[in-house]
CSV table of C-alpha atoms in Angstrom, one decimal:
chain,number,residue,atom,x,y,z
S,1,UNK,CA,163.8,92.8,85.2
S,2,UNK,CA,166.9,91.0,86.3
S,3,UNK,CA,164.9,89.5,89.2
S,4,UNK,CA,162.5,87.9,86.8
S,5,UNK,CA,165.3,86.5,84.7
S,6,UNK,CA,166.9,85.1,87.9
S,7,UNK,CA,163.6,83.6,89.1
S,8,UNK,CA,163.0,81.9,85.7
S,9,UNK,CA,166.5,80.5,85.7
S,10,UNK,CA,165.9,79.1,89.2
S,11,UNK,CA,162.7,77.5,88.1
S,12,UNK,CA,164.3,75.9,85.0
S,13,UNK,CA,167.1,74.5,87.2
S,14,UNK,CA,164.6,72.9,89.6
S,15,UNK,CA,162.7,71.4,86.7
S,16,UNK,CA,165.8,69.9,85.2
S,17,UNK,CA,167.0,68.5,88.5
S,18,UNK,CA,163.6,67.0,89.1
S,19,UNK,CA,163.4,65.3,85.7
S,20,UNK,CA,166.9,63.9,86.3
S,21,UNK,CA,165.9,62.6,89.7
S,22,UNK,CA,162.7,61.0,88.4
S,23,UNK,CA,164.6,59.2,85.6
S,24,UNK,CA,167.0,57.9,88.2
S,25,UNK,CA,164.2,56.7,90.5
S,26,UNK,CA,162.5,55.0,87.6
S,27,UNK,CA,165.7,53.2,86.6
S,28,UNK,CA,166.2,52.2,90.3
S,29,UNK,CA,162.6,50.8,90.4
S,30,UNK,CA,163.1,48.7,87.3
S,31,UNK,CA,166.3,47.3,88.7
S,32,UNK,CA,164.6,46.6,92.1
S,33,UNK,CA,161.7,44.7,90.3
S,34,UNK,CA,164.3,42.7,88.3
S,35,UNK,CA,166.2,41.9,91.5
S,36,UNK,CA,163.0,40.9,93.3
S,37,UNK,CA,161.9,38.7,90.4
S,38,UNK,CA,165.3,37.0,90.4
S,39,UNK,CA,165.1,36.6,94.2
S,40,UNK,CA,161.6,35.1,94.1
S,41,UNK,CA,162.5,32.7,91.4
S,42,UNK,CA,165.6,31.6,93.4
S,43,UNK,CA,163.6,31.4,96.6
S,44,UNK,CA,161.3,28.8,95.0
S,45,UNK,CA,164.1,26.4,94.2
S,46,UNK,CA,163.9,23.6,96.7
S,47,UNK,CA,166.8,22.1,98.5
S,48,UNK,CA,166.5,19.0,96.3
S,49,UNK,CA,167.5,21.2,93.3
S,50,UNK,CA,164.2,21.1,91.4
S,51,UNK,CA,163.6,23.8,88.8
S,52,UNK,CA,162.3,27.1,90.2
S,53,UNK,CA,158.7,28.2,89.8
S,54,UNK,CA,158.6,31.0,87.2
S,55,UNK,CA,157.4,34.3,88.5
S,56,UNK,CA,155.8,36.3,85.8
S,57,UNK,CA,154.2,39.7,85.5
S,58,UNK,CA,152.6,39.3,82.1
S,59,UNK,CA,149.0,40.1,81.3
S,60,UNK,CA,147.0,36.8,81.2
S,61,UNK,CA,145.0,35.7,78.2
S,62,UNK,CA,141.2,35.5,78.4
S,63,UNK,CA,141.2,31.8,79.1
S,64,UNK,CA,143.9,32.0,81.8
S,65,UNK,CA,142.0,34.9,83.4
S,66,UNK,CA,138.7,32.9,83.4
S,67,UNK,CA,140.6,29.9,84.8
S,68,UNK,CA,142.0,32.0,87.6
S,69,UNK,CA,138.6,33.5,88.4
S,70,UNK,CA,137.0,30.1,88.6
S,71,UNK,CA,139.6,28.7,90.9
S,72,UNK,CA,140.0,31.7,93.2
S,73,UNK,CA,136.2,32.0,93.7
S,74,UNK,CA,135.9,28.2,94.2
S,75,UNK,CA,138.6,28.6,96.9
S,76,UNK,CA,136.6,31.4,98.6
S,77,UNK,CA,133.5,29.2,98.4
S,78,UNK,CA,135.4,26.5,100.1
S,79,UNK,CA,136.3,28.9,102.9
S,80,UNK,CA,132.7,29.8,103.4
S,81,UNK,CA,131.7,26.2,103.6
S,82,UNK,CA,134.4,25.5,106.1
S,83,UNK,CA,133.2,28.5,108.1
S,84,UNK,CA,129.9,26.6,108.4
S,85,UNK,CA,131.7,24.3,111.0
S,86,UNK,CA,131.7,27.3,113.3
S,87,UNK,CA,128.0,27.8,112.7
S,88,UNK,CA,127.2,24.2,113.5
S,89,UNK,CA,129.3,24.4,116.7
S,90,UNK,CA,127.5,27.6,117.9
S,91,UNK,CA,124.1,26.3,117.1
S,92,UNK,CA,124.6,22.9,118.9
S,93,UNK,CA,126.3,24.5,121.9
S,94,UNK,CA,123.5,27.0,122.3
S,95,UNK,CA,120.8,24.4,122.1
S,96,UNK,CA,122.4,22.0,124.7
S,97,UNK,CA,123.4,22.1,128.3
S,98,UNK,CA,126.4,24.2,129.4
S,99,UNK,CA,128.0,21.1,131.0
S,100,UNK,CA,128.5,19.6,127.5
S,101,UNK,CA,129.8,22.6,125.7
S,102,UNK,CA,133.5,21.6,125.5
S,103,UNK,CA,132.5,18.2,124.2
S,104,UNK,CA,130.3,19.7,121.4
S,105,UNK,CA,133.0,22.2,120.4
S,106,UNK,CA,135.6,19.5,120.3
S,107,UNK,CA,133.4,17.2,118.2
S,108,UNK,CA,132.7,20.0,115.7
S,109,UNK,CA,136.4,20.8,115.4
S,110,UNK,CA,137.8,17.3,115.3
S,111,UNK,CA,135.3,15.9,112.8
S,112,UNK,CA,136.6,18.5,110.4
S,113,UNK,CA,140.3,17.6,111.1
S,114,UNK,CA,139.6,13.9,110.8
S,115,UNK,CA,137.2,14.2,107.9
S,116,UNK,CA,139.5,16.2,105.7
S,117,UNK,CA,142.4,13.7,106.3
S,118,UNK,CA,140.1,10.7,105.6
S,119,UNK,CA,138.8,12.3,102.5
S,120,UNK,CA,142.3,13.0,101.3
S,121,UNK,CA,143.6,9.5,102.0
S,122,UNK,CA,140.5,7.5,100.9
S,123,UNK,CA,137.3,9.3,100.3
S,124,UNK,CA,138.2,11.4,97.3
S,125,UNK,CA,139.4,8.4,95.4
S,126,UNK,CA,136.2,6.6,96.1
S,127,UNK,CA,134.0,9.6,95.2
S,128,UNK,CA,135.8,10.5,91.9
S,129,UNK,CA,137.4,7.3,90.5
S,130,UNK,CA,137.2,8.4,86.9
S,131,UNK,CA,135.3,7.7,83.7
S,132,UNK,CA,136.1,4.0,83.7
S,133,UNK,CA,133.6,3.5,86.5
S,134,UNK,CA,130.8,5.5,84.9
S,135,UNK,CA,127.4,4.1,85.7
S,136,UNK,CA,128.7,1.7,88.4
S,137,UNK,CA,128.0,1.4,92.1
S,138,UNK,CA,131.5,1.9,93.4
S,139,UNK,CA,135.1,2.4,92.2
S,140,UNK,CA,138.5,3.8,93.3
S,141,UNK,CA,141.3,5.5,91.6
S,142,UNK,CA,144.3,7.2,93.2
S,143,UNK,CA,143.8,11.0,92.9
S,144,UNK,CA,146.6,13.2,91.6
S,145,UNK,CA,146.2,16.2,93.8
S,146,UNK,CA,149.5,17.9,93.0
S,147,UNK,CA,149.4,17.7,89.2
S,148,UNK,CA,149.0,21.1,87.6
S,149,UNK,CA,146.6,21.1,84.6
S,150,UNK,CA,148.3,21.7,81.3
S,151,UNK,CA,147.5,24.7,79.1
S,152,UNK,CA,145.7,22.3,76.7
S,153,UNK,CA,143.6,20.8,79.4
S,154,UNK,CA,142.6,24.3,80.6
S,155,UNK,CA,141.7,25.4,77.1
S,156,UNK,CA,139.7,22.2,76.5
S,157,UNK,CA,137.6,23.1,79.5
S,158,UNK,CA,136.3,26.1,77.7
S,159,UNK,CA,135.0,24.1,74.7
S,160,UNK,CA,131.4,24.9,73.7
S,161,UNK,CA,130.6,21.2,73.2
S,162,UNK,CA,127.7,19.9,75.3
S,163,UNK,CA,128.7,18.4,78.7
S,164,UNK,CA,132.1,20.1,78.8
S,165,UNK,CA,133.2,21.0,82.3
S,166,UNK,CA,135.6,23.8,83.3
S,167,UNK,CA,139.0,22.5,84.3
S,168,UNK,CA,139.7,23.1,88.0
S,169,UNK,CA,143.0,23.0,89.8
S,170,UNK,CA,143.1,19.7,91.8
S,171,UNK,CA,144.1,21.5,95.0
S,172,UNK,CA,141.1,23.9,94.8
S,173,UNK,CA,138.7,21.1,93.9
S,174,UNK,CA,139.9,18.9,96.8
S,175,UNK,CA,139.5,21.7,99.3
S,176,UNK,CA,135.9,22.4,98.2
S,177,UNK,CA,134.9,18.8,98.1
S,178,UNK,CA,136.5,18.1,101.5
S,179,UNK,CA,134.5,21.0,103.1
S,180,UNK,CA,131.3,19.3,101.9
S,181,UNK,CA,132.5,16.0,103.4
S,182,UNK,CA,133.1,17.6,106.8
S,183,UNK,CA,129.7,19.1,106.7
S,184,UNK,CA,128.0,15.7,106.3
S,185,UNK,CA,129.9,14.5,109.3
S,186,UNK,CA,129.2,17.3,111.7
S,187,UNK,CA,125.4,17.1,111.1
S,188,UNK,CA,125.4,13.9,113.2
S,189,UNK,CA,126.9,15.7,116.2
S,190,UNK,CA,123.7,17.5,117.1
S,191,UNK,CA,121.6,14.4,117.1
S,192,UNK,CA,123.8,12.5,119.5
S,193,UNK,CA,124.7,15.3,121.8
S,194,UNK,CA,125.0,14.9,125.6
S,195,UNK,CA,125.4,11.1,125.8
S,196,UNK,CA,127.8,9.7,123.1
S,197,UNK,CA,131.4,8.7,124.0
S,198,UNK,CA,134.0,10.9,122.3
S,199,UNK,CA,135.9,7.8,121.1
S,200,UNK,CA,132.8,6.5,119.4
S,201,UNK,CA,132.3,9.8,117.7
S,202,UNK,CA,135.8,9.5,116.2
S,203,UNK,CA,135.0,6.0,114.9
S,204,UNK,CA,131.7,7.1,113.4
S,205,UNK,CA,133.5,10.1,111.7
S,206,UNK,CA,136.1,7.8,110.2
S,207,UNK,CA,133.5,5.5,108.6
S,208,UNK,CA,131.2,8.3,107.3
S,209,UNK,CA,133.9,10.5,105.8
S,210,UNK,CA,136.0,7.7,104.5
S,211,UNK,CA,133.4,5.5,103.0
S,212,UNK,CA,129.7,6.3,103.4
S,213,UNK,CA,129.6,9.8,102.1
S,214,UNK,CA,132.1,9.2,99.3
S,215,UNK,CA,130.3,6.2,98.0
S,216,UNK,CA,126.9,7.9,98.0
S,217,UNK,CA,128.5,11.0,96.4
S,218,UNK,CA,130.1,8.8,93.7
S,219,UNK,CA,126.6,7.6,92.6
S,220,UNK,CA,125.8,11.1,91.4
S,221,UNK,CA,128.7,13.5,91.4
S,222,UNK,CA,131.3,10.9,90.5
S,223,UNK,CA,129.4,9.7,87.5
S,224,UNK,CA,127.9,6.5,89.1
S,225,UNK,CA,124.6,4.8,88.5
S,226,UNK,CA,122.4,7.7,89.7
S,227,UNK,CA,124.1,10.1,87.4
S,228,UNK,CA,123.4,7.7,84.5
S,229,UNK,CA,119.7,7.7,85.5
S,230,UNK,CA,119.5,11.5,85.4
S,231,UNK,CA,119.2,12.0,89.1
S,232,UNK,CA,119.7,15.7,90.1
S,233,UNK,CA,121.2,17.0,93.3
S,234,UNK,CA,122.9,20.3,92.5
S,235,UNK,CA,124.6,21.1,95.8
S,236,UNK,CA,123.8,18.2,98.2
S,237,UNK,CA,120.3,18.1,99.7
S,238,UNK,CA,120.5,14.4,99.4
S,239,UNK,CA,124.2,13.5,99.1
S,240,UNK,CA,125.3,15.7,102.0
S,241,UNK,CA,122.3,16.6,104.2
S,242,UNK,CA,120.2,13.5,103.9
S,243,UNK,CA,123.3,11.4,104.3
S,244,UNK,CA,124.2,13.2,107.5
S,245,UNK,CA,120.6,13.4,108.7
S,246,UNK,CA,119.8,9.7,108.5
S,247,UNK,CA,123.2,8.8,110.0
S,248,UNK,CA,122.2,11.1,112.9
S,249,UNK,CA,118.8,9.3,113.2
S,250,UNK,CA,120.6,6.0,113.5
S,251,UNK,CA,122.8,7.3,116.2
S,252,UNK,CA,119.9,8.8,118.2
S,253,UNK,CA,117.9,5.6,118.0
S,254,UNK,CA,120.9,3.5,119.1
S,255,UNK,CA,121.7,5.8,122.0
S,256,UNK,CA,118.2,6.4,123.3
S,257,UNK,CA,117.0,9.6,124.9
S,258,UNK,CA,119.0,11.7,127.4
S,259,UNK,CA,118.3,11.1,131.0
S,260,UNK,CA,115.2,13.0,132.1
S,261,UNK,CA,114.1,13.8,128.6
S,262,UNK,CA,110.9,11.7,129.0
S,263,UNK,CA,109.0,10.5,132.0
S,264,UNK,CA,108.3,6.8,132.7
S,265,UNK,CA,104.9,7.3,131.1
S,266,UNK,CA,106.4,8.7,128.0
S,267,UNK,CA,105.6,12.4,128.6
S,268,UNK,CA,108.0,14.8,127.0
S,269,UNK,CA,110.2,17.0,129.3
S,270,UNK,CA,112.2,19.4,127.1
S,271,UNK,CA,115.8,20.2,128.2
S,272,UNK,CA,116.2,23.8,127.2
S,273,UNK,CA,119.5,25.0,125.6
S,274,UNK,CA,121.7,27.2,127.8
S,275,UNK,CA,122.4,30.0,125.3
S,276,UNK,CA,120.0,31.0,122.5
S,277,UNK,CA,122.3,33.8,121.5
S,278,UNK,CA,124.9,31.3,120.5
S,279,UNK,CA,122.3,29.3,118.6
S,280,UNK,CA,121.1,32.3,116.7
S,281,UNK,CA,124.6,33.4,115.9
S,282,UNK,CA,125.2,29.9,114.6
S,283,UNK,CA,122.3,30.0,112.2
S,284,UNK,CA,123.5,33.4,110.8
S,285,UNK,CA,126.9,31.9,110.3
S,286,UNK,CA,125.4,28.9,108.5
S,287,UNK,CA,123.3,31.2,106.3
S,288,UNK,CA,126.5,33.0,105.3
S,289,UNK,CA,128.3,29.7,104.6
S,290,UNK,CA,125.4,28.6,102.4
S,291,UNK,CA,126.5,31.2,99.8
S,292,UNK,CA,129.6,29.1,99.4
S,293,UNK,CA,127.7,25.9,99.5
S,294,UNK,CA,125.1,26.6,96.8
S,295,UNK,CA,126.5,29.3,94.5
S,296,UNK,CA,129.9,27.7,94.8
S,297,UNK,CA,128.6,24.4,93.4
S,298,UNK,CA,128.2,26.1,90.0
S,299,UNK,CA,132.0,25.4,89.9
S,300,UNK,CA,132.5,28.0,87.1
S,301,UNK,CA,132.1,31.8,87.7
S,302,UNK,CA,133.7,33.6,84.7
S,303,UNK,CA,131.4,34.5,81.9
S,304,UNK,CA,128.0,36.1,81.5
S,305,UNK,CA,126.0,32.8,81.7
S,306,UNK,CA,127.8,31.7,84.9
S,307,UNK,CA,127.4,35.0,86.6
S,308,UNK,CA,123.7,34.9,85.9
S,309,UNK,CA,123.4,31.3,87.2
S,310,UNK,CA,125.4,32.1,90.4
S,311,UNK,CA,123.2,35.1,91.2
S,312,UNK,CA,120.0,33.2,90.6
S,313,UNK,CA,121.2,30.4,92.8
S,314,UNK,CA,122.1,32.9,95.6
S,315,UNK,CA,118.7,34.6,95.4
S,316,UNK,CA,116.8,31.2,95.4
S,317,UNK,CA,118.8,30.1,98.4
S,318,UNK,CA,118.0,33.3,100.3
S,319,UNK,CA,114.3,33.3,99.5
S,320,UNK,CA,113.9,29.6,100.5
S,321,UNK,CA,115.6,30.2,103.9
S,322,UNK,CA,113.6,33.3,104.6
S,323,UNK,CA,110.3,31.6,103.7
S,324,UNK,CA,111.1,28.6,105.9
S,325,UNK,CA,111.9,30.7,108.9
S,326,UNK,CA,108.9,33.0,108.5
S,327,UNK,CA,106.4,30.2,108.0
S,328,UNK,CA,107.8,28.2,111.0
S,329,UNK,CA,107.5,31.3,113.1
S,330,UNK,CA,103.8,31.6,112.3
S,331,UNK,CA,103.2,27.9,112.8
S,332,UNK,CA,104.8,27.9,116.2
S,333,UNK,CA,102.9,31.0,117.2
S,334,UNK,CA,99.6,29.2,116.3
S,335,UNK,CA,100.6,25.9,118.0
S,336,UNK,CA,102.2,27.2,121.2
S,337,UNK,CA,100.6,30.6,121.6
S,338,UNK,CA,104.0,32.4,121.3
S,339,UNK,CA,106.5,32.6,118.5
S,340,UNK,CA,109.3,30.0,119.2
S,341,UNK,CA,112.8,31.2,118.3
S,342,UNK,CA,114.3,27.7,118.1
S,343,UNK,CA,111.6,26.6,115.7
S,344,UNK,CA,112.2,29.7,113.5
S,345,UNK,CA,115.9,28.9,113.5
S,346,UNK,CA,115.3,25.4,112.4
S,347,UNK,CA,112.8,26.7,109.8
S,348,UNK,CA,115.5,28.8,108.2
S,349,UNK,CA,117.8,25.9,108.0
S,350,UNK,CA,115.0,23.7,106.7
S,351,UNK,CA,114.4,26.1,103.8
S,352,UNK,CA,118.1,26.2,103.0
S,353,UNK,CA,118.4,22.4,103.0
S,354,UNK,CA,115.3,22.0,100.8
S,355,UNK,CA,116.6,24.4,98.1
S,356,UNK,CA,120.1,23.0,98.0
S,357,UNK,CA,119.3,20.2,95.5
S,358,UNK,CA,117.4,22.4,93.1
S,359,UNK,CA,118.5,26.0,93.5
S,360,UNK,CA,119.9,26.0,89.9
S,361,UNK,CA,116.7,24.8,88.2
S,362,UNK,CA,113.7,26.5,89.9
S,363,UNK,CA,112.3,30.0,89.7
S,364,UNK,CA,112.4,32.5,92.5
S,365,UNK,CA,108.7,31.9,93.2
S,366,UNK,CA,109.2,28.1,93.3
S,367,UNK,CA,112.1,28.6,95.7
S,368,UNK,CA,109.7,30.3,98.1
S,369,UNK,CA,107.2,27.4,97.8
S,370,UNK,CA,110.1,24.9,98.5
S,371,UNK,CA,111.3,26.8,101.5
S,372,UNK,CA,107.8,27.2,102.9
S,373,UNK,CA,107.0,23.5,102.6
S,374,UNK,CA,110.3,22.7,104.2
S,375,UNK,CA,109.3,24.9,107.2
S,376,UNK,CA,106.1,23.0,107.6
S,377,UNK,CA,107.9,19.6,107.3
S,378,UNK,CA,110.6,20.4,109.9
S,379,UNK,CA,108.0,21.4,112.5
S,380,UNK,CA,105.9,18.3,111.9
S,381,UNK,CA,109.0,16.1,112.0
S,382,UNK,CA,110.2,17.6,115.3
S,383,UNK,CA,106.8,16.9,116.9
S,384,UNK,CA,106.6,13.3,115.5
S,385,UNK,CA,110.1,12.5,116.8
S,386,UNK,CA,109.1,13.7,120.2
S,387,UNK,CA,106.0,11.5,120.1
S,388,UNK,CA,108.2,8.5,119.2
S,389,UNK,CA,110.6,9.3,122.1
S,390,UNK,CA,113.5,9.7,119.7
S,391,UNK,CA,115.7,12.4,121.3
S,392,UNK,CA,117.4,14.7,118.8
S,393,UNK,CA,118.5,17.7,120.8
S,394,UNK,CA,119.0,20.1,117.9
S,395,UNK,CA,116.6,18.7,115.4
S,396,UNK,CA,119.3,17.5,113.1
S,397,UNK,CA,117.2,14.7,111.5
S,398,UNK,CA,114.1,16.9,110.9
S,399,UNK,CA,116.2,19.7,109.3
S,400,UNK,CA,118.8,17.6,107.3
S,401,UNK,CA,117.1,14.2,107.0
S,402,UNK,CA,113.5,15.1,106.3
S,403,UNK,CA,114.1,18.4,104.5
S,404,UNK,CA,117.0,16.9,102.6
S,405,UNK,CA,114.6,14.3,101.3
S,406,UNK,CA,112.1,17.0,100.5
S,407,UNK,CA,114.8,18.8,98.5
S,408,UNK,CA,115.4,15.8,96.3
S,409,UNK,CA,111.6,15.2,95.8
S,410,UNK,CA,111.0,18.9,95.2
S,411,UNK,CA,113.5,18.8,92.4
S,412,UNK,CA,111.3,16.3,90.6
S,413,UNK,CA,108.2,18.4,91.2
S,414,UNK,CA,109.5,21.9,90.4
S,415,UNK,CA,112.8,21.4,88.6
S,416,UNK,CA,112.7,22.1,84.9
S,417,UNK,CA,113.2,18.8,83.0
S,418,UNK,CA,113.7,16.7,86.1
S,419,UNK,CA,111.9,13.3,86.5
S,420,UNK,CA,110.1,12.8,89.8
S,421,UNK,CA,110.4,9.0,89.7
S,422,UNK,CA,114.2,9.2,89.3
S,423,UNK,CA,114.4,11.7,92.1
S,424,UNK,CA,112.4,9.4,94.4
S,425,UNK,CA,114.6,6.5,93.7
S,426,UNK,CA,117.8,8.4,94.2
S,427,UNK,CA,116.7,10.3,97.3
S,428,UNK,CA,115.4,7.2,99.2
S,429,UNK,CA,118.3,5.0,98.2
S,430,UNK,CA,120.9,7.4,99.6
S,431,UNK,CA,118.9,7.8,102.8
S,432,UNK,CA,118.5,4.1,103.2
S,433,UNK,CA,122.2,3.5,102.5
S,434,UNK,CA,123.3,6.0,105.1
S,435,UNK,CA,120.8,4.8,107.7
S,436,UNK,CA,121.5,1.1,107.4
S,437,UNK,CA,125.3,1.3,107.4
S,438,UNK,CA,125.5,3.8,110.3
S,439,UNK,CA,122.9,1.7,112.2
S,440,UNK,CA,125.3,-1.2,112.0
S,441,UNK,CA,128.1,1.0,113.2
S,442,UNK,CA,126.2,2.5,116.1
S,443,UNK,CA,124.6,-0.7,117.3
S,444,UNK,CA,127.9,-2.6,117.0
S,445,UNK,CA,129.5,0.0,119.3
S,446,UNK,CA,126.5,-0.4,121.7
S,447,UNK,CA,126.8,-4.2,121.7
S,448,UNK,CA,130.4,-3.9,123.1
S,449,UNK,CA,129.4,-1.1,125.6
S,450,UNK,CA,131.4,1.6,123.8
S,451,UNK,CA,128.6,3.8,122.6
S,452,UNK,CA,127.1,5.7,125.6
S,453,UNK,CA,128.7,7.3,128.6
S,454,UNK,CA,127.8,6.2,132.1
S,455,UNK,CA,124.8,7.6,134.0
S,456,UNK,CA,127.1,9.5,136.3
S,457,UNK,CA,129.1,11.0,133.5
S,458,UNK,CA,125.9,12.1,131.7
S,459,UNK,CA,124.5,13.7,134.8
S,460,UNK,CA,127.7,15.6,135.7
S,461,UNK,CA,128.5,16.5,132.2
S,462,UNK,CA,130.8,15.3,129.4
S,463,UNK,CA,133.1,18.3,129.6
S,464,UNK,CA,134.6,17.2,132.9
S,465,UNK,CA,134.5,13.4,132.4
S,466,UNK,CA,135.4,13.2,128.7
S,467,UNK,CA,137.8,16.2,128.5
S,468,UNK,CA,138.8,17.2,132.0
S,469,UNK,CA,137.7,20.8,131.7
S,470,UNK,CA,134.6,23.0,131.9
S,471,UNK,CA,133.8,25.5,129.2
S,472,UNK,CA,132.9,28.5,131.3
S,473,UNK,CA,135.0,28.0,134.5
S,474,UNK,CA,133.8,27.5,138.1
S,475,UNK,CA,132.4,31.0,138.5
S,476,UNK,CA,130.2,30.7,135.4
S,477,UNK,CA,129.1,27.2,136.4
């Protein structure tokens, strides 16, 4: 009996000690949290003595939570679009000669660096000058990137009034918009691969990202004259892809074909890419990035209606890309006797480009139609360019120029409540603007002998002559 009493007493003692220790630990944790909060707040005080940023652990209101979701998902969408730069680099490298791999990788990297900075300094202010320039052809206003929206502005963005847009944090908005700008610039790289001077590529990038793309973008997304007309381009079939595609066409025409691409009699002699594994990987990366490009362009994600819209946009995007790739595979099989991988890859991209303008306003079935027609168009355009002896090594113009135009036109055909006449005007105007301005740039560089590398440099490769290094080393070469 006494053993049971002793055991019970021992158990009670352990329980009491444990409770005392738990209370002590809880108190220590509270003190640590308070200390860390104070340290974080003090750490945010700048050397200039500005007020510290408040660190809070409170539960956000519904509006603040929705605002946070919108901006965080927009940031993730921007990251996906930026990741597309890697896709473009891999696709272009794979479809071109190994001797130009460093040059291609360098162009796809530096046009992002240069494009983002130009868009920050000049482009964003031209593209979004404010309501005072509504309905006009151009405008400029100095953006306030580092101004945090007030609680009243955030709340006003959740108004149920027609036309109300969610309030985005300026930093998140800039990052997303800059990613689009860089995409428009890098499209051109594929069309001019293998013979353009690196310095000329920098000049072209400055002009397109600082002026051409922002002005065309203002016409619709910035509230300019196309927006007033009711022109619709949800995520940029016209404003991004057609702009870059027709700029690439201007560059390809000004440069002329690569050495050996055509015989003296005009017969085509294809120059095969050196690594189709890279090209295929690039297309898969681009497909993944497109889920930031199209669904991200909803610009609002919190709420039942926005979730439904984003999911529909994502599915339409997927269906169009798959339809374009599948149809192009069958067409190449019929035309060439065997299924052509490169045609299928471009067919996938064609479908994705074609659906980008209208992914928010067509049905799933209509997205398949749009992607399928884009697959047909890209193959026809590649063949026609070849007949015209316009050398586009990766098919940048057929994919982005032609299928971008198709996206704008398809919006007028299939898009609910969209006017075909308005879509035709807007689509061809943006294409002509980009083509004319960039033709002036490229032919001006050609006139002063600053456009194309020498014959010897082209034969031996741009990697060694333009950058002083091979991509794969002497053993691989």
